[in-house]
Amino acid sequence: MKISLRSNPLYATIGVLASLFAIASFSYDGFFSLRVIANLFTDSSFLGVTALGMTVVILSKGIDLSVGSVIGFTTILVAYLVQDAGVSVPVAWGIALVVGVLFGAGMGALIVLYDLPSFLVTLGGLFFAKGMGFVISSSSIGIQNGFYDAVLNFQIQVGPGAYLGAGALAFILFFVFCLYLLKWTRFGRYVYAVGGNEDSARLMGLPVDRVKIGVYAFNGFCSAFAGILTTLYMGSGNPLTGVGMELDAIAAVVIGGTLLTGGIGGATGTLLGVLTFAVIQTILNFDGRFKPAFLRIAIAALLLGFILTQRALARGKD
């Protein structure tokens, strides 16, 4: 039987997610419902946006460890601008997104211009963003704003007792955008080419350096956007928000079938990986007997299994 490198990791993710959901549906009353499915998107909205941005980075054979700190920085920046500085919410969100793009583009430029490892540059970005967050405020700032209340109260009913809020809708729309970006745009094709073989991409005349800077700028936008969604979810900003989020995002991308070696994977797999996270968390909430730490143990087991699968597929590729 011929192994398809492009499809098998995704099939494995689909199998794991479907199995977990089926087992939980038979084990717990009320689990198999539109309400639970809608809540999966609501609870994972900011992780989903973060993981989608990380997907583009990993597809280009890079990594970005700064995303969690950028999320924390964005939450406290938006909260400060709205609550303390009196800036309107749309302007504050626009400022946060521009800062995120510039921050990501700056890291991408350092990686390209000085041929530095993305791991080290984004590790520096992690500490810089975290420090800048504490410069704005070392404590949480609550957001009391009519615009925020209106966005929080907006929701669409998708079934009996099932609603999709603003965060969940933003996550779904952003997934559709990333799907289009990677599948049907020149930039998306360049990302796959650079991640698959950077030397070949250069020989083909592709703008590799601009693509790599664009990838990190896009991920900076995603991190800032996820920070904005986090302020909607929490109703406040805190520089400590997002600690460890970069690891959750990387794990969701890998579980979604995107290879760490770059060039293979996509947004659909990441969506399924994020939903796998959410299903495990929901199972823990329904059961009530397991400690929250069990989520990390379950993710660790899944991650190890998918890494071994990727290793086997990479050997098949060679």
PDB file of C-alpha atoms in Angstrom:
ATOM      1  CA  MET A   1       0.000   0.000   0.000  1.00  0.00           C
ATOM      2  CA  LYS A   2       1.461   3.362  -1.027  1.00  0.00           C
ATOM      3  CA  ILE A   3       1.911   5.860   1.809  1.00  0.00           C
ATOM      4  CA  SER A   4       0.697   9.392   1.055  1.00  0.00           C
ATOM      5  CA  LEU A   5       2.826  11.873   2.984  1.00  0.00           C
ATOM      6  CA  ARG A   6       0.295  14.620   2.435  1.00  0.00           C
ATOM      7  CA  SER A   7      -2.780  12.791   3.625  1.00  0.00           C
ATOM      8  CA  ASN A   8      -1.786  10.206   6.233  1.00  0.00           C
ATOM      9  CA  PRO A   9      -0.963  12.618   9.121  1.00  0.00           C
ATOM     10  CA  LEU A  10      -4.343  14.278   8.622  1.00  0.00           C
ATOM     11  CA  TYR A  11      -6.121  10.921   8.589  1.00  0.00           C
ATOM     12  CA  ALA A  12      -4.436  10.050  11.884  1.00  0.00           C
ATOM     13  CA  THR A  13      -5.665  13.326  13.412  1.00  0.00           C
ATOM     14  CA  ILE A  14      -9.195  12.718  12.165  1.00  0.00           C
ATOM     15  CA  GLY A  15      -9.106   9.223  13.650  1.00  0.00           C
ATOM     16  CA  VAL A  16      -7.918  10.421  17.063  1.00  0.00           C
ATOM     17  CA  LEU A  17     -10.453  13.258  17.239  1.00  0.00           C
ATOM     18  CA  ALA A  18     -13.345  11.081  16.090  1.00  0.00           C
ATOM     19  CA  SER A  19     -12.398   8.314  18.541  1.00  0.00           C
ATOM     20  CA  LEU A  20     -12.154  10.693  21.501  1.00  0.00           C
ATOM     21  CA  PHE A  21     -15.487  12.316  20.661  1.00  0.00           C
ATOM     22  CA  ALA A  22     -17.212   8.967  20.105  1.00  0.00           C
ATOM     23  CA  ILE A  23     -15.913   7.465  23.362  1.00  0.00           C
ATOM     24  CA  ALA A  24     -16.931  10.571  25.306  1.00  0.00           C
ATOM     25  CA  SER A  25     -20.374  10.614  23.659  1.00  0.00           C
ATOM     26  CA  PHE A  26     -21.032   7.044  24.820  1.00  0.00           C
ATOM     27  CA  SER A  27     -19.549   7.687  28.273  1.00  0.00           C
ATOM     28  CA  TYR A  28     -21.183  10.972  29.298  1.00  0.00           C
ATOM     29  CA  ASP A  29     -24.798  12.078  28.993  1.00  0.00           C
ATOM     30  CA  GLY A  30     -25.208  15.252  26.971  1.00  0.00           C
ATOM     31  CA  PHE A  31     -21.730  15.166  25.414  1.00  0.00           C
ATOM     32  CA  PHE A  32     -23.031  14.426  21.905  1.00  0.00           C
ATOM     33  CA  SER A  33     -24.776  17.753  21.349  1.00  0.00           C
ATOM     34  CA  LEU A  34     -24.487  20.939  19.340  1.00  0.00           C
ATOM     35  CA  ARG A  35     -23.990  22.843  22.579  1.00  0.00           C
ATOM     36  CA  VAL A  36     -20.785  20.940  23.349  1.00  0.00           C
ATOM     37  CA  ILE A  37     -19.536  21.295  19.759  1.00  0.00           C
ATOM     38  CA  ALA A  38     -20.205  25.057  19.794  1.00  0.00           C
ATOM     39  CA  ASN A  39     -18.370  25.357  23.114  1.00  0.00           C
ATOM     40  CA  LEU A  40     -15.350  23.579  21.608  1.00  0.00           C
ATOM     41  CA  PHE A  41     -14.934  26.510  19.197  1.00  0.00           C
ATOM     42  CA  THR A  42     -15.640  29.128  21.868  1.00  0.00           C
ATOM     43  CA  ASP A  43     -13.160  27.778  24.420  1.00  0.00           C
ATOM     44  CA  SER A  44     -10.369  27.281  21.882  1.00  0.00           C
ATOM     45  CA  SER A  45     -10.762  30.477  19.846  1.00  0.00           C
ATOM     46  CA  PHE A  46      -7.544  32.219  20.920  1.00  0.00           C
ATOM     47  CA  LEU A  47      -5.499  28.985  20.852  1.00  0.00           C
ATOM     48  CA  GLY A  48      -6.937  28.280  17.405  1.00  0.00           C
ATOM     49  CA  VAL A  49      -5.885  31.625  15.939  1.00  0.00           C
ATOM     50  CA  THR A  50      -2.440  31.261  17.529  1.00  0.00           C
ATOM     51  CA  ALA A  51      -2.011  27.741  16.149  1.00  0.00           C
ATOM     52  CA  LEU A  52      -3.093  28.793  12.649  1.00  0.00           C
ATOM     53  CA  GLY A  53      -0.383  31.448  12.607  1.00  0.00           C
ATOM     54  CA  MET A  54       2.143  28.938  13.924  1.00  0.00           C
ATOM     55  CA  THR A  55       1.111  26.565  11.129  1.00  0.00           C
ATOM     56  CA  VAL A  56       2.317  29.030   8.495  1.00  0.00           C
ATOM     57  CA  VAL A  57       5.628  29.446  10.337  1.00  0.00           C
ATOM     58  CA  ILE A  58       6.224  25.692  10.673  1.00  0.00           C
ATOM     59  CA  LEU A  59       5.236  25.113   7.036  1.00  0.00           C
ATOM     60  CA  SER A  60       8.099  27.458   6.127  1.00  0.00           C
ATOM     61  CA  LYS A  61      10.405  25.295   8.301  1.00  0.00           C
ATOM     62  CA  GLY A  62      10.588  27.892  11.055  1.00  0.00           C
ATOM     63  CA  ILE A  63       9.420  28.210  14.649  1.00  0.00           C
ATOM     64  CA  ASP A  64       8.151  31.121  16.739  1.00  0.00           C
ATOM     65  CA  LEU A  65       8.489  30.943  20.514  1.00  0.00           C
ATOM     66  CA  SER A  66       7.311  34.512  21.121  1.00  0.00           C
ATOM     67  CA  VAL A  67       3.591  34.043  20.469  1.00  0.00           C
ATOM     68  CA  GLY A  68       2.548  33.493  24.092  1.00  0.00           C
ATOM     69  CA  SER A  69       4.367  36.620  25.262  1.00  0.00           C
ATOM     70  CA  VAL A  70       2.959  38.666  22.368  1.00  0.00           C
ATOM     71  CA  ILE A  71      -0.538  37.562  23.432  1.00  0.00           C
ATOM     72  CA  GLY A  72       0.135  38.677  27.012  1.00  0.00           C
ATOM     73  CA  PHE A  73       1.614  41.976  25.792  1.00  0.00           C
ATOM     74  CA  THR A  74      -1.371  42.578  23.521  1.00  0.00           C
ATOM     75  CA  THR A  75      -3.905  41.976  26.294  1.00  0.00           C
ATOM     76  CA  ILE A  76      -2.289  44.472  28.642  1.00  0.00           C
ATOM     77  CA  LEU A  77      -1.688  46.993  25.818  1.00  0.00           C
ATOM     78  CA  VAL A  78      -5.338  46.898  24.735  1.00  0.00           C
ATOM     79  CA  ALA A  79      -6.602  47.037  28.325  1.00  0.00           C
ATOM     80  CA  TYR A  80      -4.355  50.025  29.078  1.00  0.00           C
ATOM     81  CA  LEU A  81      -5.342  51.908  25.928  1.00  0.00           C
ATOM     82  CA  VAL A  82      -9.078  51.313  26.415  1.00  0.00           C
ATOM     83  CA  GLN A  83      -9.388  51.584  30.181  1.00  0.00           C
ATOM     84  CA  ASP A  84      -6.636  54.004  31.255  1.00  0.00           C
ATOM     85  CA  ALA A  85      -5.819  56.050  28.137  1.00  0.00           C
ATOM     86  CA  GLY A  86      -9.424  56.399  26.928  1.00  0.00           C
ATOM     87  CA  VAL A  87      -8.666  55.223  23.383  1.00  0.00           C
ATOM     88  CA  SER A  88     -11.639  53.833  21.442  1.00  0.00           C
ATOM     89  CA  VAL A  89     -11.743  50.036  21.164  1.00  0.00           C
ATOM     90  CA  PRO A  90     -11.345  49.836  17.332  1.00  0.00           C
ATOM     91  CA  VAL A  91      -8.319  52.155  17.459  1.00  0.00           C
ATOM     92  CA  ALA A  92      -6.780  50.189  20.342  1.00  0.00           C
ATOM     93  CA  TRP A  93      -7.275  46.932  18.432  1.00  0.00           C
ATOM     94  CA  GLY A  94      -5.751  48.512  15.308  1.00  0.00           C
ATOM     95  CA  ILE A  95      -2.705  49.704  17.248  1.00  0.00           C
ATOM     96  CA  ALA A  96      -2.254  46.243  18.778  1.00  0.00           C
ATOM     97  CA  LEU A  97      -2.445  44.530  15.368  1.00  0.00           C
ATOM     98  CA  VAL A  98       0.056  46.959  13.806  1.00  0.00           C
ATOM     99  CA  VAL A  99       2.464  46.434  16.719  1.00  0.00           C
ATOM    100  CA  GLY A 100       2.117  42.668  16.329  1.00  0.00           C
ATOM    101  CA  VAL A 101       2.850  42.810  12.590  1.00  0.00           C
ATOM    102  CA  LEU A 102       5.879  45.075  13.068  1.00  0.00           C
ATOM    103  CA  PHE A 103       7.191  42.900  15.888  1.00  0.00           C
ATOM    104  CA  GLY A 104       6.895  39.747  13.788  1.00  0.00           C
ATOM    105  CA  ALA A 105       8.396  41.419  10.725  1.00  0.00           C
ATOM    106  CA  GLY A 106      11.318  42.632  12.849  1.00  0.00           C
ATOM    107  CA  MET A 107      12.084  39.095  14.024  1.00  0.00           C
ATOM    108  CA  GLY A 108      11.754  37.813  10.463  1.00  0.00           C
ATOM    109  CA  ALA A 109      14.155  40.477   9.209  1.00  0.00           C
ATOM    110  CA  LEU A 110      16.734  39.501  11.841  1.00  0.00           C
ATOM    111  CA  ILE A 111      16.412  35.839  10.859  1.00  0.00           C
ATOM    112  CA  VAL A 112      16.884  36.620   7.163  1.00  0.00           C
ATOM    113  CA  LEU A 113      19.465  39.417   7.244  1.00  0.00           C
ATOM    114  CA  TYR A 114      21.830  37.751   9.731  1.00  0.00           C
ATOM    115  CA  ASP A 115      20.993  34.133   8.879  1.00  0.00           C
ATOM    116  CA  LEU A 116      20.083  33.463  12.518  1.00  0.00           C
ATOM    117  CA  PRO A 117      18.167  30.423  13.803  1.00  0.00           C
ATOM    118  CA  SER A 118      14.492  31.232  14.235  1.00  0.00           C
ATOM    119  CA  PHE A 119      14.564  29.440  17.596  1.00  0.00           C
ATOM    120  CA  LEU A 120      17.066  31.924  19.071  1.00  0.00           C
ATOM    121  CA  VAL A 121      15.579  35.082  17.545  1.00  0.00           C
ATOM    122  CA  THR A 122      12.040  34.285  18.672  1.00  0.00           C
ATOM    123  CA  LEU A 123      13.317  33.231  22.101  1.00  0.00           C
ATOM    124  CA  GLY A 124      14.689  36.760  22.404  1.00  0.00           C
ATOM    125  CA  GLY A 125      11.321  38.030  21.186  1.00  0.00           C
ATOM    126  CA  LEU A 126       9.623  36.007  23.928  1.00  0.00           C
ATOM    127  CA  PHE A 127      11.563  37.773  26.677  1.00  0.00           C
ATOM    128  CA  PHE A 128      11.277  41.199  25.005  1.00  0.00           C
ATOM    129  CA  ALA A 129       7.494  41.025  24.602  1.00  0.00           C
ATOM    130  CA  LYS A 130       7.046  39.703  28.120  1.00  0.00           C
ATOM    131  CA  GLY A 131       9.191  42.512  29.535  1.00  0.00           C
ATOM    132  CA  MET A 132       7.341  45.182  27.547  1.00  0.00           C
ATOM    133  CA  GLY A 133       4.061  43.878  28.922  1.00  0.00           C
ATOM    134  CA  PHE A 134       5.271  44.433  32.481  1.00  0.00           C
ATOM    135  CA  VAL A 135       6.496  47.919  31.504  1.00  0.00           C
ATOM    136  CA  ILE A 136       2.878  48.840  30.719  1.00  0.00           C
ATOM    137  CA  SER A 137       1.509  47.309  33.908  1.00  0.00           C
ATOM    138  CA  SER A 138       2.620  44.620  36.333  1.00  0.00           C
ATOM    139  CA  SER A 139      -0.950  43.788  37.324  1.00  0.00           C
ATOM    140  CA  SER A 140      -4.210  42.954  35.609  1.00  0.00           C
ATOM    141  CA  ILE A 141      -6.366  45.749  34.166  1.00  0.00           C
ATOM    142  CA  GLY A 142     -10.100  45.105  33.912  1.00  0.00           C
ATOM    143  CA  ILE A 143     -11.954  46.388  30.847  1.00  0.00           C
ATOM    144  CA  GLN A 144     -15.280  48.131  31.443  1.00  0.00           C
ATOM    145  CA  ASN A 145     -16.493  49.308  28.050  1.00  0.00           C
ATOM    146  CA  GLY A 146     -19.816  49.341  26.252  1.00  0.00           C
ATOM    147  CA  PHE A 147     -18.303  48.209  22.957  1.00  0.00           C
ATOM    148  CA  TYR A 148     -16.754  45.198  24.685  1.00  0.00           C
ATOM    149  CA  ASP A 149     -20.076  44.381  26.330  1.00  0.00           C
ATOM    150  CA  ALA A 150     -21.833  44.550  22.946  1.00  0.00           C
ATOM    151  CA  VAL A 151     -19.258  42.221  21.330  1.00  0.00           C
ATOM    152  CA  LEU A 152     -19.427  39.811  24.277  1.00  0.00           C
ATOM    153  CA  ASN A 153     -23.223  39.686  24.098  1.00  0.00           C
ATOM    154  CA  PHE A 154     -23.244  39.026  20.350  1.00  0.00           C
ATOM    155  CA  GLN A 155     -23.931  35.381  19.532  1.00  0.00           C
ATOM    156  CA  ILE A 156     -25.623  33.264  16.888  1.00  0.00           C
ATOM    157  CA  GLN A 157     -27.853  30.331  17.826  1.00  0.00           C
ATOM    158  CA  VAL A 158     -26.867  27.181  15.928  1.00  0.00           C
ATOM    159  CA  GLY A 159     -29.160  24.755  17.732  1.00  0.00           C
ATOM    160  CA  PRO A 160     -31.151  24.172  20.942  1.00  0.00           C
ATOM    161  CA  GLY A 161     -29.077  25.777  23.683  1.00  0.00           C
ATOM    162  CA  ALA A 162     -26.068  26.060  21.329  1.00  0.00           C
ATOM    163  CA  TYR A 163     -24.560  29.451  20.528  1.00  0.00           C
ATOM    164  CA  LEU A 164     -21.474  30.700  18.702  1.00  0.00           C
ATOM    165  CA  GLY A 165     -20.101  33.872  20.272  1.00  0.00           C
ATOM    166  CA  ALA A 166     -17.893  36.541  18.718  1.00  0.00           C
ATOM    167  CA  GLY A 167     -14.686  34.660  19.597  1.00  0.00           C
ATOM    168  CA  ALA A 168     -15.848  31.390  18.057  1.00  0.00           C
ATOM    169  CA  LEU A 169     -17.087  33.144  14.903  1.00  0.00           C
ATOM    170  CA  ALA A 170     -13.767  35.008  14.589  1.00  0.00           C
ATOM    171  CA  PHE A 171     -11.896  31.698  14.911  1.00  0.00           C
ATOM    172  CA  ILE A 172     -14.014  30.043  12.202  1.00  0.00           C
ATOM    173  CA  LEU A 173     -13.664  33.002   9.818  1.00  0.00           C
ATOM    174  CA  PHE A 174      -9.931  33.163  10.444  1.00  0.00           C
ATOM    175  CA  PHE A 175      -9.636  29.448   9.682  1.00  0.00           C
ATOM    176  CA  VAL A 176     -11.387  30.002   6.338  1.00  0.00           C
ATOM    177  CA  PHE A 177      -9.032  32.896   5.595  1.00  0.00           C
ATOM    178  CA  CYS A 178      -5.925  30.804   6.400  1.00  0.00           C
ATOM    179  CA  LEU A 179      -7.276  27.938   4.304  1.00  0.00           C
ATOM    180  CA  TYR A 180      -7.627  30.322   1.353  1.00  0.00           C
ATOM    181  CA  LEU A 181      -4.239  31.929   2.023  1.00  0.00           C
ATOM    182  CA  LEU A 182      -2.365  28.625   1.973  1.00  0.00           C
ATOM    183  CA  LYS A 183      -4.249  26.881  -0.819  1.00  0.00           C
ATOM    184  CA  TRP A 184      -5.162  29.553  -3.337  1.00  0.00           C
ATOM    185  CA  THR A 185      -2.676  32.427  -3.060  1.00  0.00           C
ATOM    186  CA  ARG A 186       0.820  32.876  -4.448  1.00  0.00           C
ATOM    187  CA  PHE A 187       2.097  33.580  -0.934  1.00  0.00           C
ATOM    188  CA  GLY A 188       0.749  30.241   0.284  1.00  0.00           C
ATOM    189  CA  ARG A 189       2.422  28.338  -2.552  1.00  0.00           C
ATOM    190  CA  TYR A 190       5.699  30.119  -1.803  1.00  0.00           C
ATOM    191  CA  VAL A 191       5.460  29.138   1.875  1.00  0.00           C
ATOM    192  CA  TYR A 192       5.155  25.459   0.933  1.00  0.00           C
ATOM    193  CA  ALA A 193       8.041  25.781  -1.546  1.00  0.00           C
ATOM    194  CA  VAL A 194      10.354  27.473   0.971  1.00  0.00           C
ATOM    195  CA  GLY A 195       9.518  24.931   3.664  1.00  0.00           C
ATOM    196  CA  GLY A 196       9.902  21.992   1.304  1.00  0.00           C
ATOM    197  CA  ASN A 197      13.339  22.951   0.017  1.00  0.00           C
ATOM    198  CA  GLU A 198      14.686  26.482   0.511  1.00  0.00           C
ATOM    199  CA  ASP A 199      17.649  26.003  -1.827  1.00  0.00           C
ATOM    200  CA  SER A 200      15.410  24.801  -4.640  1.00  0.00           C
ATOM    201  CA  ALA A 201      13.060  27.718  -4.010  1.00  0.00           C
ATOM    202  CA  ARG A 202      15.968  30.153  -4.436  1.00  0.00           C
ATOM    203  CA  LEU A 203      17.073  28.423  -7.645  1.00  0.00           C
ATOM    204  CA  MET A 204      13.511  28.775  -8.935  1.00  0.00           C
ATOM    205  CA  GLY A 205      13.775  32.526  -8.358  1.00  0.00           C
ATOM    206  CA  LEU A 206      11.216  32.722  -5.582  1.00  0.00           C
ATOM    207  CA  PRO A 207      11.510  35.695  -3.167  1.00  0.00           C
ATOM    208  CA  VAL A 208      12.527  33.473  -0.263  1.00  0.00           C
ATOM    209  CA  ASP A 209      13.672  36.270   2.067  1.00  0.00           C
ATOM    210  CA  ARG A 210      10.488  38.286   1.582  1.00  0.00           C
ATOM    211  CA  VAL A 211       8.378  35.174   2.123  1.00  0.00           C
ATOM    212  CA  LYS A 212      10.151  34.358   5.403  1.00  0.00           C
ATOM    213  CA  ILE A 213       9.744  37.935   6.689  1.00  0.00           C
ATOM    214  CA  GLY A 214       6.100  37.844   5.601  1.00  0.00           C
ATOM    215  CA  VAL A 215       5.563  34.583   7.469  1.00  0.00           C
ATOM    216  CA  TYR A 216       6.729  36.049  10.785  1.00  0.00           C
ATOM    217  CA  ALA A 217       4.834  39.307  10.168  1.00  0.00           C
ATOM    218  CA  PHE A 218       1.669  37.256   9.583  1.00  0.00           C
ATOM    219  CA  ASN A 219       2.300  35.258  12.741  1.00  0.00           C
ATOM    220  CA  GLY A 220       2.768  38.505  14.678  1.00  0.00           C
ATOM    221  CA  PHE A 221      -0.645  39.590  13.388  1.00  0.00           C
ATOM    222  CA  CYS A 222      -2.136  36.255  14.479  1.00  0.00           C
ATOM    223  CA  SER A 223      -0.624  36.539  17.966  1.00  0.00           C
ATOM    224  CA  ALA A 224      -1.956  40.071  18.401  1.00  0.00           C
ATOM    225  CA  PHE A 225      -5.369  38.971  17.105  1.00  0.00           C
ATOM    226  CA  ALA A 226      -5.359  36.080  19.575  1.00  0.00           C
ATOM    227  CA  GLY A 227      -4.508  38.571  22.322  1.00  0.00           C
ATOM    228  CA  ILE A 228      -7.536  40.663  21.371  1.00  0.00           C
ATOM    229  CA  LEU A 229      -9.755  37.559  21.475  1.00  0.00           C
ATOM    230  CA  THR A 230      -8.290  36.783  24.899  1.00  0.00           C
ATOM    231  CA  THR A 231      -9.374  40.189  26.212  1.00  0.00           C
ATOM    232  CA  LEU A 232     -12.881  39.390  24.971  1.00  0.00           C
ATOM    233  CA  TYR A 233     -12.793  36.000  26.720  1.00  0.00           C
ATOM    234  CA  MET A 234     -11.343  37.314  30.011  1.00  0.00           C
ATOM    235  CA  GLY A 235     -12.639  40.886  30.049  1.00  0.00           C
ATOM    236  CA  SER A 236      -9.220  42.114  31.151  1.00  0.00           C
ATOM    237  CA  GLY A 237      -5.554  42.351  30.210  1.00  0.00           C
ATOM    238  CA  ASN A 238      -2.656  40.764  32.073  1.00  0.00           C
ATOM    239  CA  PRO A 239       1.035  40.515  31.083  1.00  0.00           C
ATOM    240  CA  LEU A 240       1.093  36.969  32.483  1.00  0.00           C
ATOM    241  CA  THR A 241      -1.576  35.827  30.025  1.00  0.00           C
ATOM    242  CA  GLY A 242      -0.373  33.432  27.337  1.00  0.00           C
ATOM    243  CA  VAL A 243       2.434  31.829  29.338  1.00  0.00           C
ATOM    244  CA  GLY A 244       3.161  28.501  27.631  1.00  0.00           C
ATOM    245  CA  MET A 245       0.715  29.222  24.810  1.00  0.00           C
ATOM    246  CA  GLU A 246       3.506  28.832  22.242  1.00  0.00           C
ATOM    247  CA  LEU A 247       3.959  25.208  23.322  1.00  0.00           C
ATOM    248  CA  ASP A 248       0.220  24.496  23.111  1.00  0.00           C
ATOM    249  CA  ALA A 249       0.149  26.029  19.631  1.00  0.00           C
ATOM    250  CA  ILE A 250       3.118  23.971  18.423  1.00  0.00           C
ATOM    251  CA  ALA A 251       1.565  20.811  19.894  1.00  0.00           C
ATOM    252  CA  ALA A 252      -1.778  21.520  18.170  1.00  0.00           C
ATOM    253  CA  VAL A 253      -0.009  22.065  14.838  1.00  0.00           C
ATOM    254  CA  VAL A 254       1.979  18.834  15.147  1.00  0.00           C
ATOM    255  CA  ILE A 255      -1.070  16.827  16.253  1.00  0.00           C
ATOM    256  CA  GLY A 256      -2.832  18.348  13.239  1.00  0.00           C
ATOM    257  CA  GLY A 257      -0.341  16.624  10.954  1.00  0.00           C
ATOM    258  CA  THR A 258       1.916  19.499   9.912  1.00  0.00           C
ATOM    259  CA  LEU A 259       5.472  18.214   9.706  1.00  0.00           C
ATOM    260  CA  LEU A 260       8.129  20.047  11.721  1.00  0.00           C
ATOM    261  CA  THR A 261      10.444  19.554   8.757  1.00  0.00           C
ATOM    262  CA  GLY A 262       8.271  22.039   6.808  1.00  0.00           C
ATOM    263  CA  GLY A 263       6.422  21.932   3.508  1.00  0.00           C
ATOM    264  CA  ILE A 264       3.671  19.464   4.465  1.00  0.00           C
ATOM    265  CA  GLY A 265       0.511  20.178   6.436  1.00  0.00           C
ATOM    266  CA  GLY A 266      -2.152  22.839   6.491  1.00  0.00           C
ATOM    267  CA  ALA A 267      -4.877  24.783   8.248  1.00  0.00           C
ATOM    268  CA  THR A 268      -7.430  21.949   8.255  1.00  0.00           C
ATOM    269  CA  GLY A 269      -5.153  19.690  10.277  1.00  0.00           C
ATOM    270  CA  THR A 270      -4.445  22.479  12.754  1.00  0.00           C
ATOM    271  CA  LEU A 271      -8.174  23.067  13.226  1.00  0.00           C
ATOM    272  CA  LEU A 272      -8.566  19.379  14.054  1.00  0.00           C
ATOM    273  CA  GLY A 273      -5.551  19.501  16.374  1.00  0.00           C
ATOM    274  CA  VAL A 274      -7.010  22.453  18.278  1.00  0.00           C
ATOM    275  CA  LEU A 275     -10.377  20.706  18.542  1.00  0.00           C
ATOM    276  CA  THR A 276      -8.586  17.612  19.892  1.00  0.00           C
ATOM    277  CA  PHE A 277      -7.200  19.832  22.657  1.00  0.00           C
ATOM    278  CA  ALA A 278     -10.692  21.163  23.363  1.00  0.00           C
ATOM    279  CA  VAL A 279     -12.304  17.691  23.373  1.00  0.00           C
ATOM    280  CA  ILE A 280      -9.804  16.392  25.941  1.00  0.00           C
ATOM    281  CA  GLN A 281     -10.424  19.447  28.136  1.00  0.00           C
ATOM    282  CA  THR A 282     -14.191  18.981  27.831  1.00  0.00           C
ATOM    283  CA  ILE A 283     -13.909  15.288  28.737  1.00  0.00           C
ATOM    284  CA  LEU A 284     -12.037  16.283  31.904  1.00  0.00           C
ATOM    285  CA  ASN A 285     -14.774  18.789  32.759  1.00  0.00           C
ATOM    286  CA  PHE A 286     -17.543  16.229  32.167  1.00  0.00           C
ATOM    287  CA  ASP A 287     -15.812  13.499  34.159  1.00  0.00           C
ATOM    288  CA  GLY A 288     -14.666  15.591  37.101  1.00  0.00           C
ATOM    289  CA  ARG A 289     -12.459  12.845  38.544  1.00  0.00           C
ATOM    290  CA  PHE A 290      -9.225  13.784  36.771  1.00  0.00           C
ATOM    291  CA  LYS A 291      -6.908  16.603  37.751  1.00  0.00           C
ATOM    292  CA  PRO A 292      -6.274  19.394  35.187  1.00  0.00           C
ATOM    293  CA  ALA A 293      -2.720  18.076  34.834  1.00  0.00           C
ATOM    294  CA  PHE A 294      -4.156  15.060  33.022  1.00  0.00           C
ATOM    295  CA  LEU A 295      -4.714  17.324  29.993  1.00  0.00           C
ATOM    296  CA  ARG A 296      -0.949  17.846  29.733  1.00  0.00           C
ATOM    297  CA  ILE A 297      -0.285  14.129  30.130  1.00  0.00           C
ATOM    298  CA  ALA A 298      -2.804  13.256  27.406  1.00  0.00           C
ATOM    299  CA  ILE A 299      -1.377  15.904  25.059  1.00  0.00           C
ATOM    300  CA  ALA A 300       2.144  14.644  25.746  1.00  0.00           C
ATOM    301  CA  ALA A 301       1.131  11.103  24.781  1.00  0.00           C
ATOM    302  CA  LEU A 302      -0.593  12.301  21.608  1.00  0.00           C
ATOM    303  CA  LEU A 303       2.318  14.564  20.701  1.00  0.00           C
ATOM    304  CA  LEU A 304       4.840  11.759  21.104  1.00  0.00           C
ATOM    305  CA  GLY A 305       2.722   9.489  18.954  1.00  0.00           C
ATOM    306  CA  PHE A 306       2.435  12.065  16.167  1.00  0.00           C
ATOM    307  CA  ILE A 307       6.146  12.915  16.272  1.00  0.00           C
ATOM    308  CA  LEU A 308       6.981   9.226  15.857  1.00  0.00           C
ATOM    309  CA  THR A 309       4.504   9.082  12.969  1.00  0.00           C
ATOM    310  CA  GLN A 310       6.148  12.106  11.370  1.00  0.00           C
ATOM    311  CA  ARG A 311       9.550  10.493  11.794  1.00  0.00           C
ATOM    312  CA  ALA A 312       8.367   7.387  10.012  1.00  0.00           C
ATOM    313  CA  LEU A 313       6.875   9.470   7.209  1.00  0.00           C
ATOM    314  CA  ALA A 314      10.059  11.543   6.873  1.00  0.00           C
ATOM    315  CA  ARG A 315      12.067   8.337   6.456  1.00  0.00           C
ATOM    316  CA  GLY A 316       9.595   7.273   3.794  1.00  0.00           C
ATOM    317  CA  LYS A 317      10.114  10.620   2.080  1.00  0.00           C
ATOM    318  CA  ASP A 318      13.902  10.117   2.071  1.00  0.00           C
TER     319      ASP A 318
END
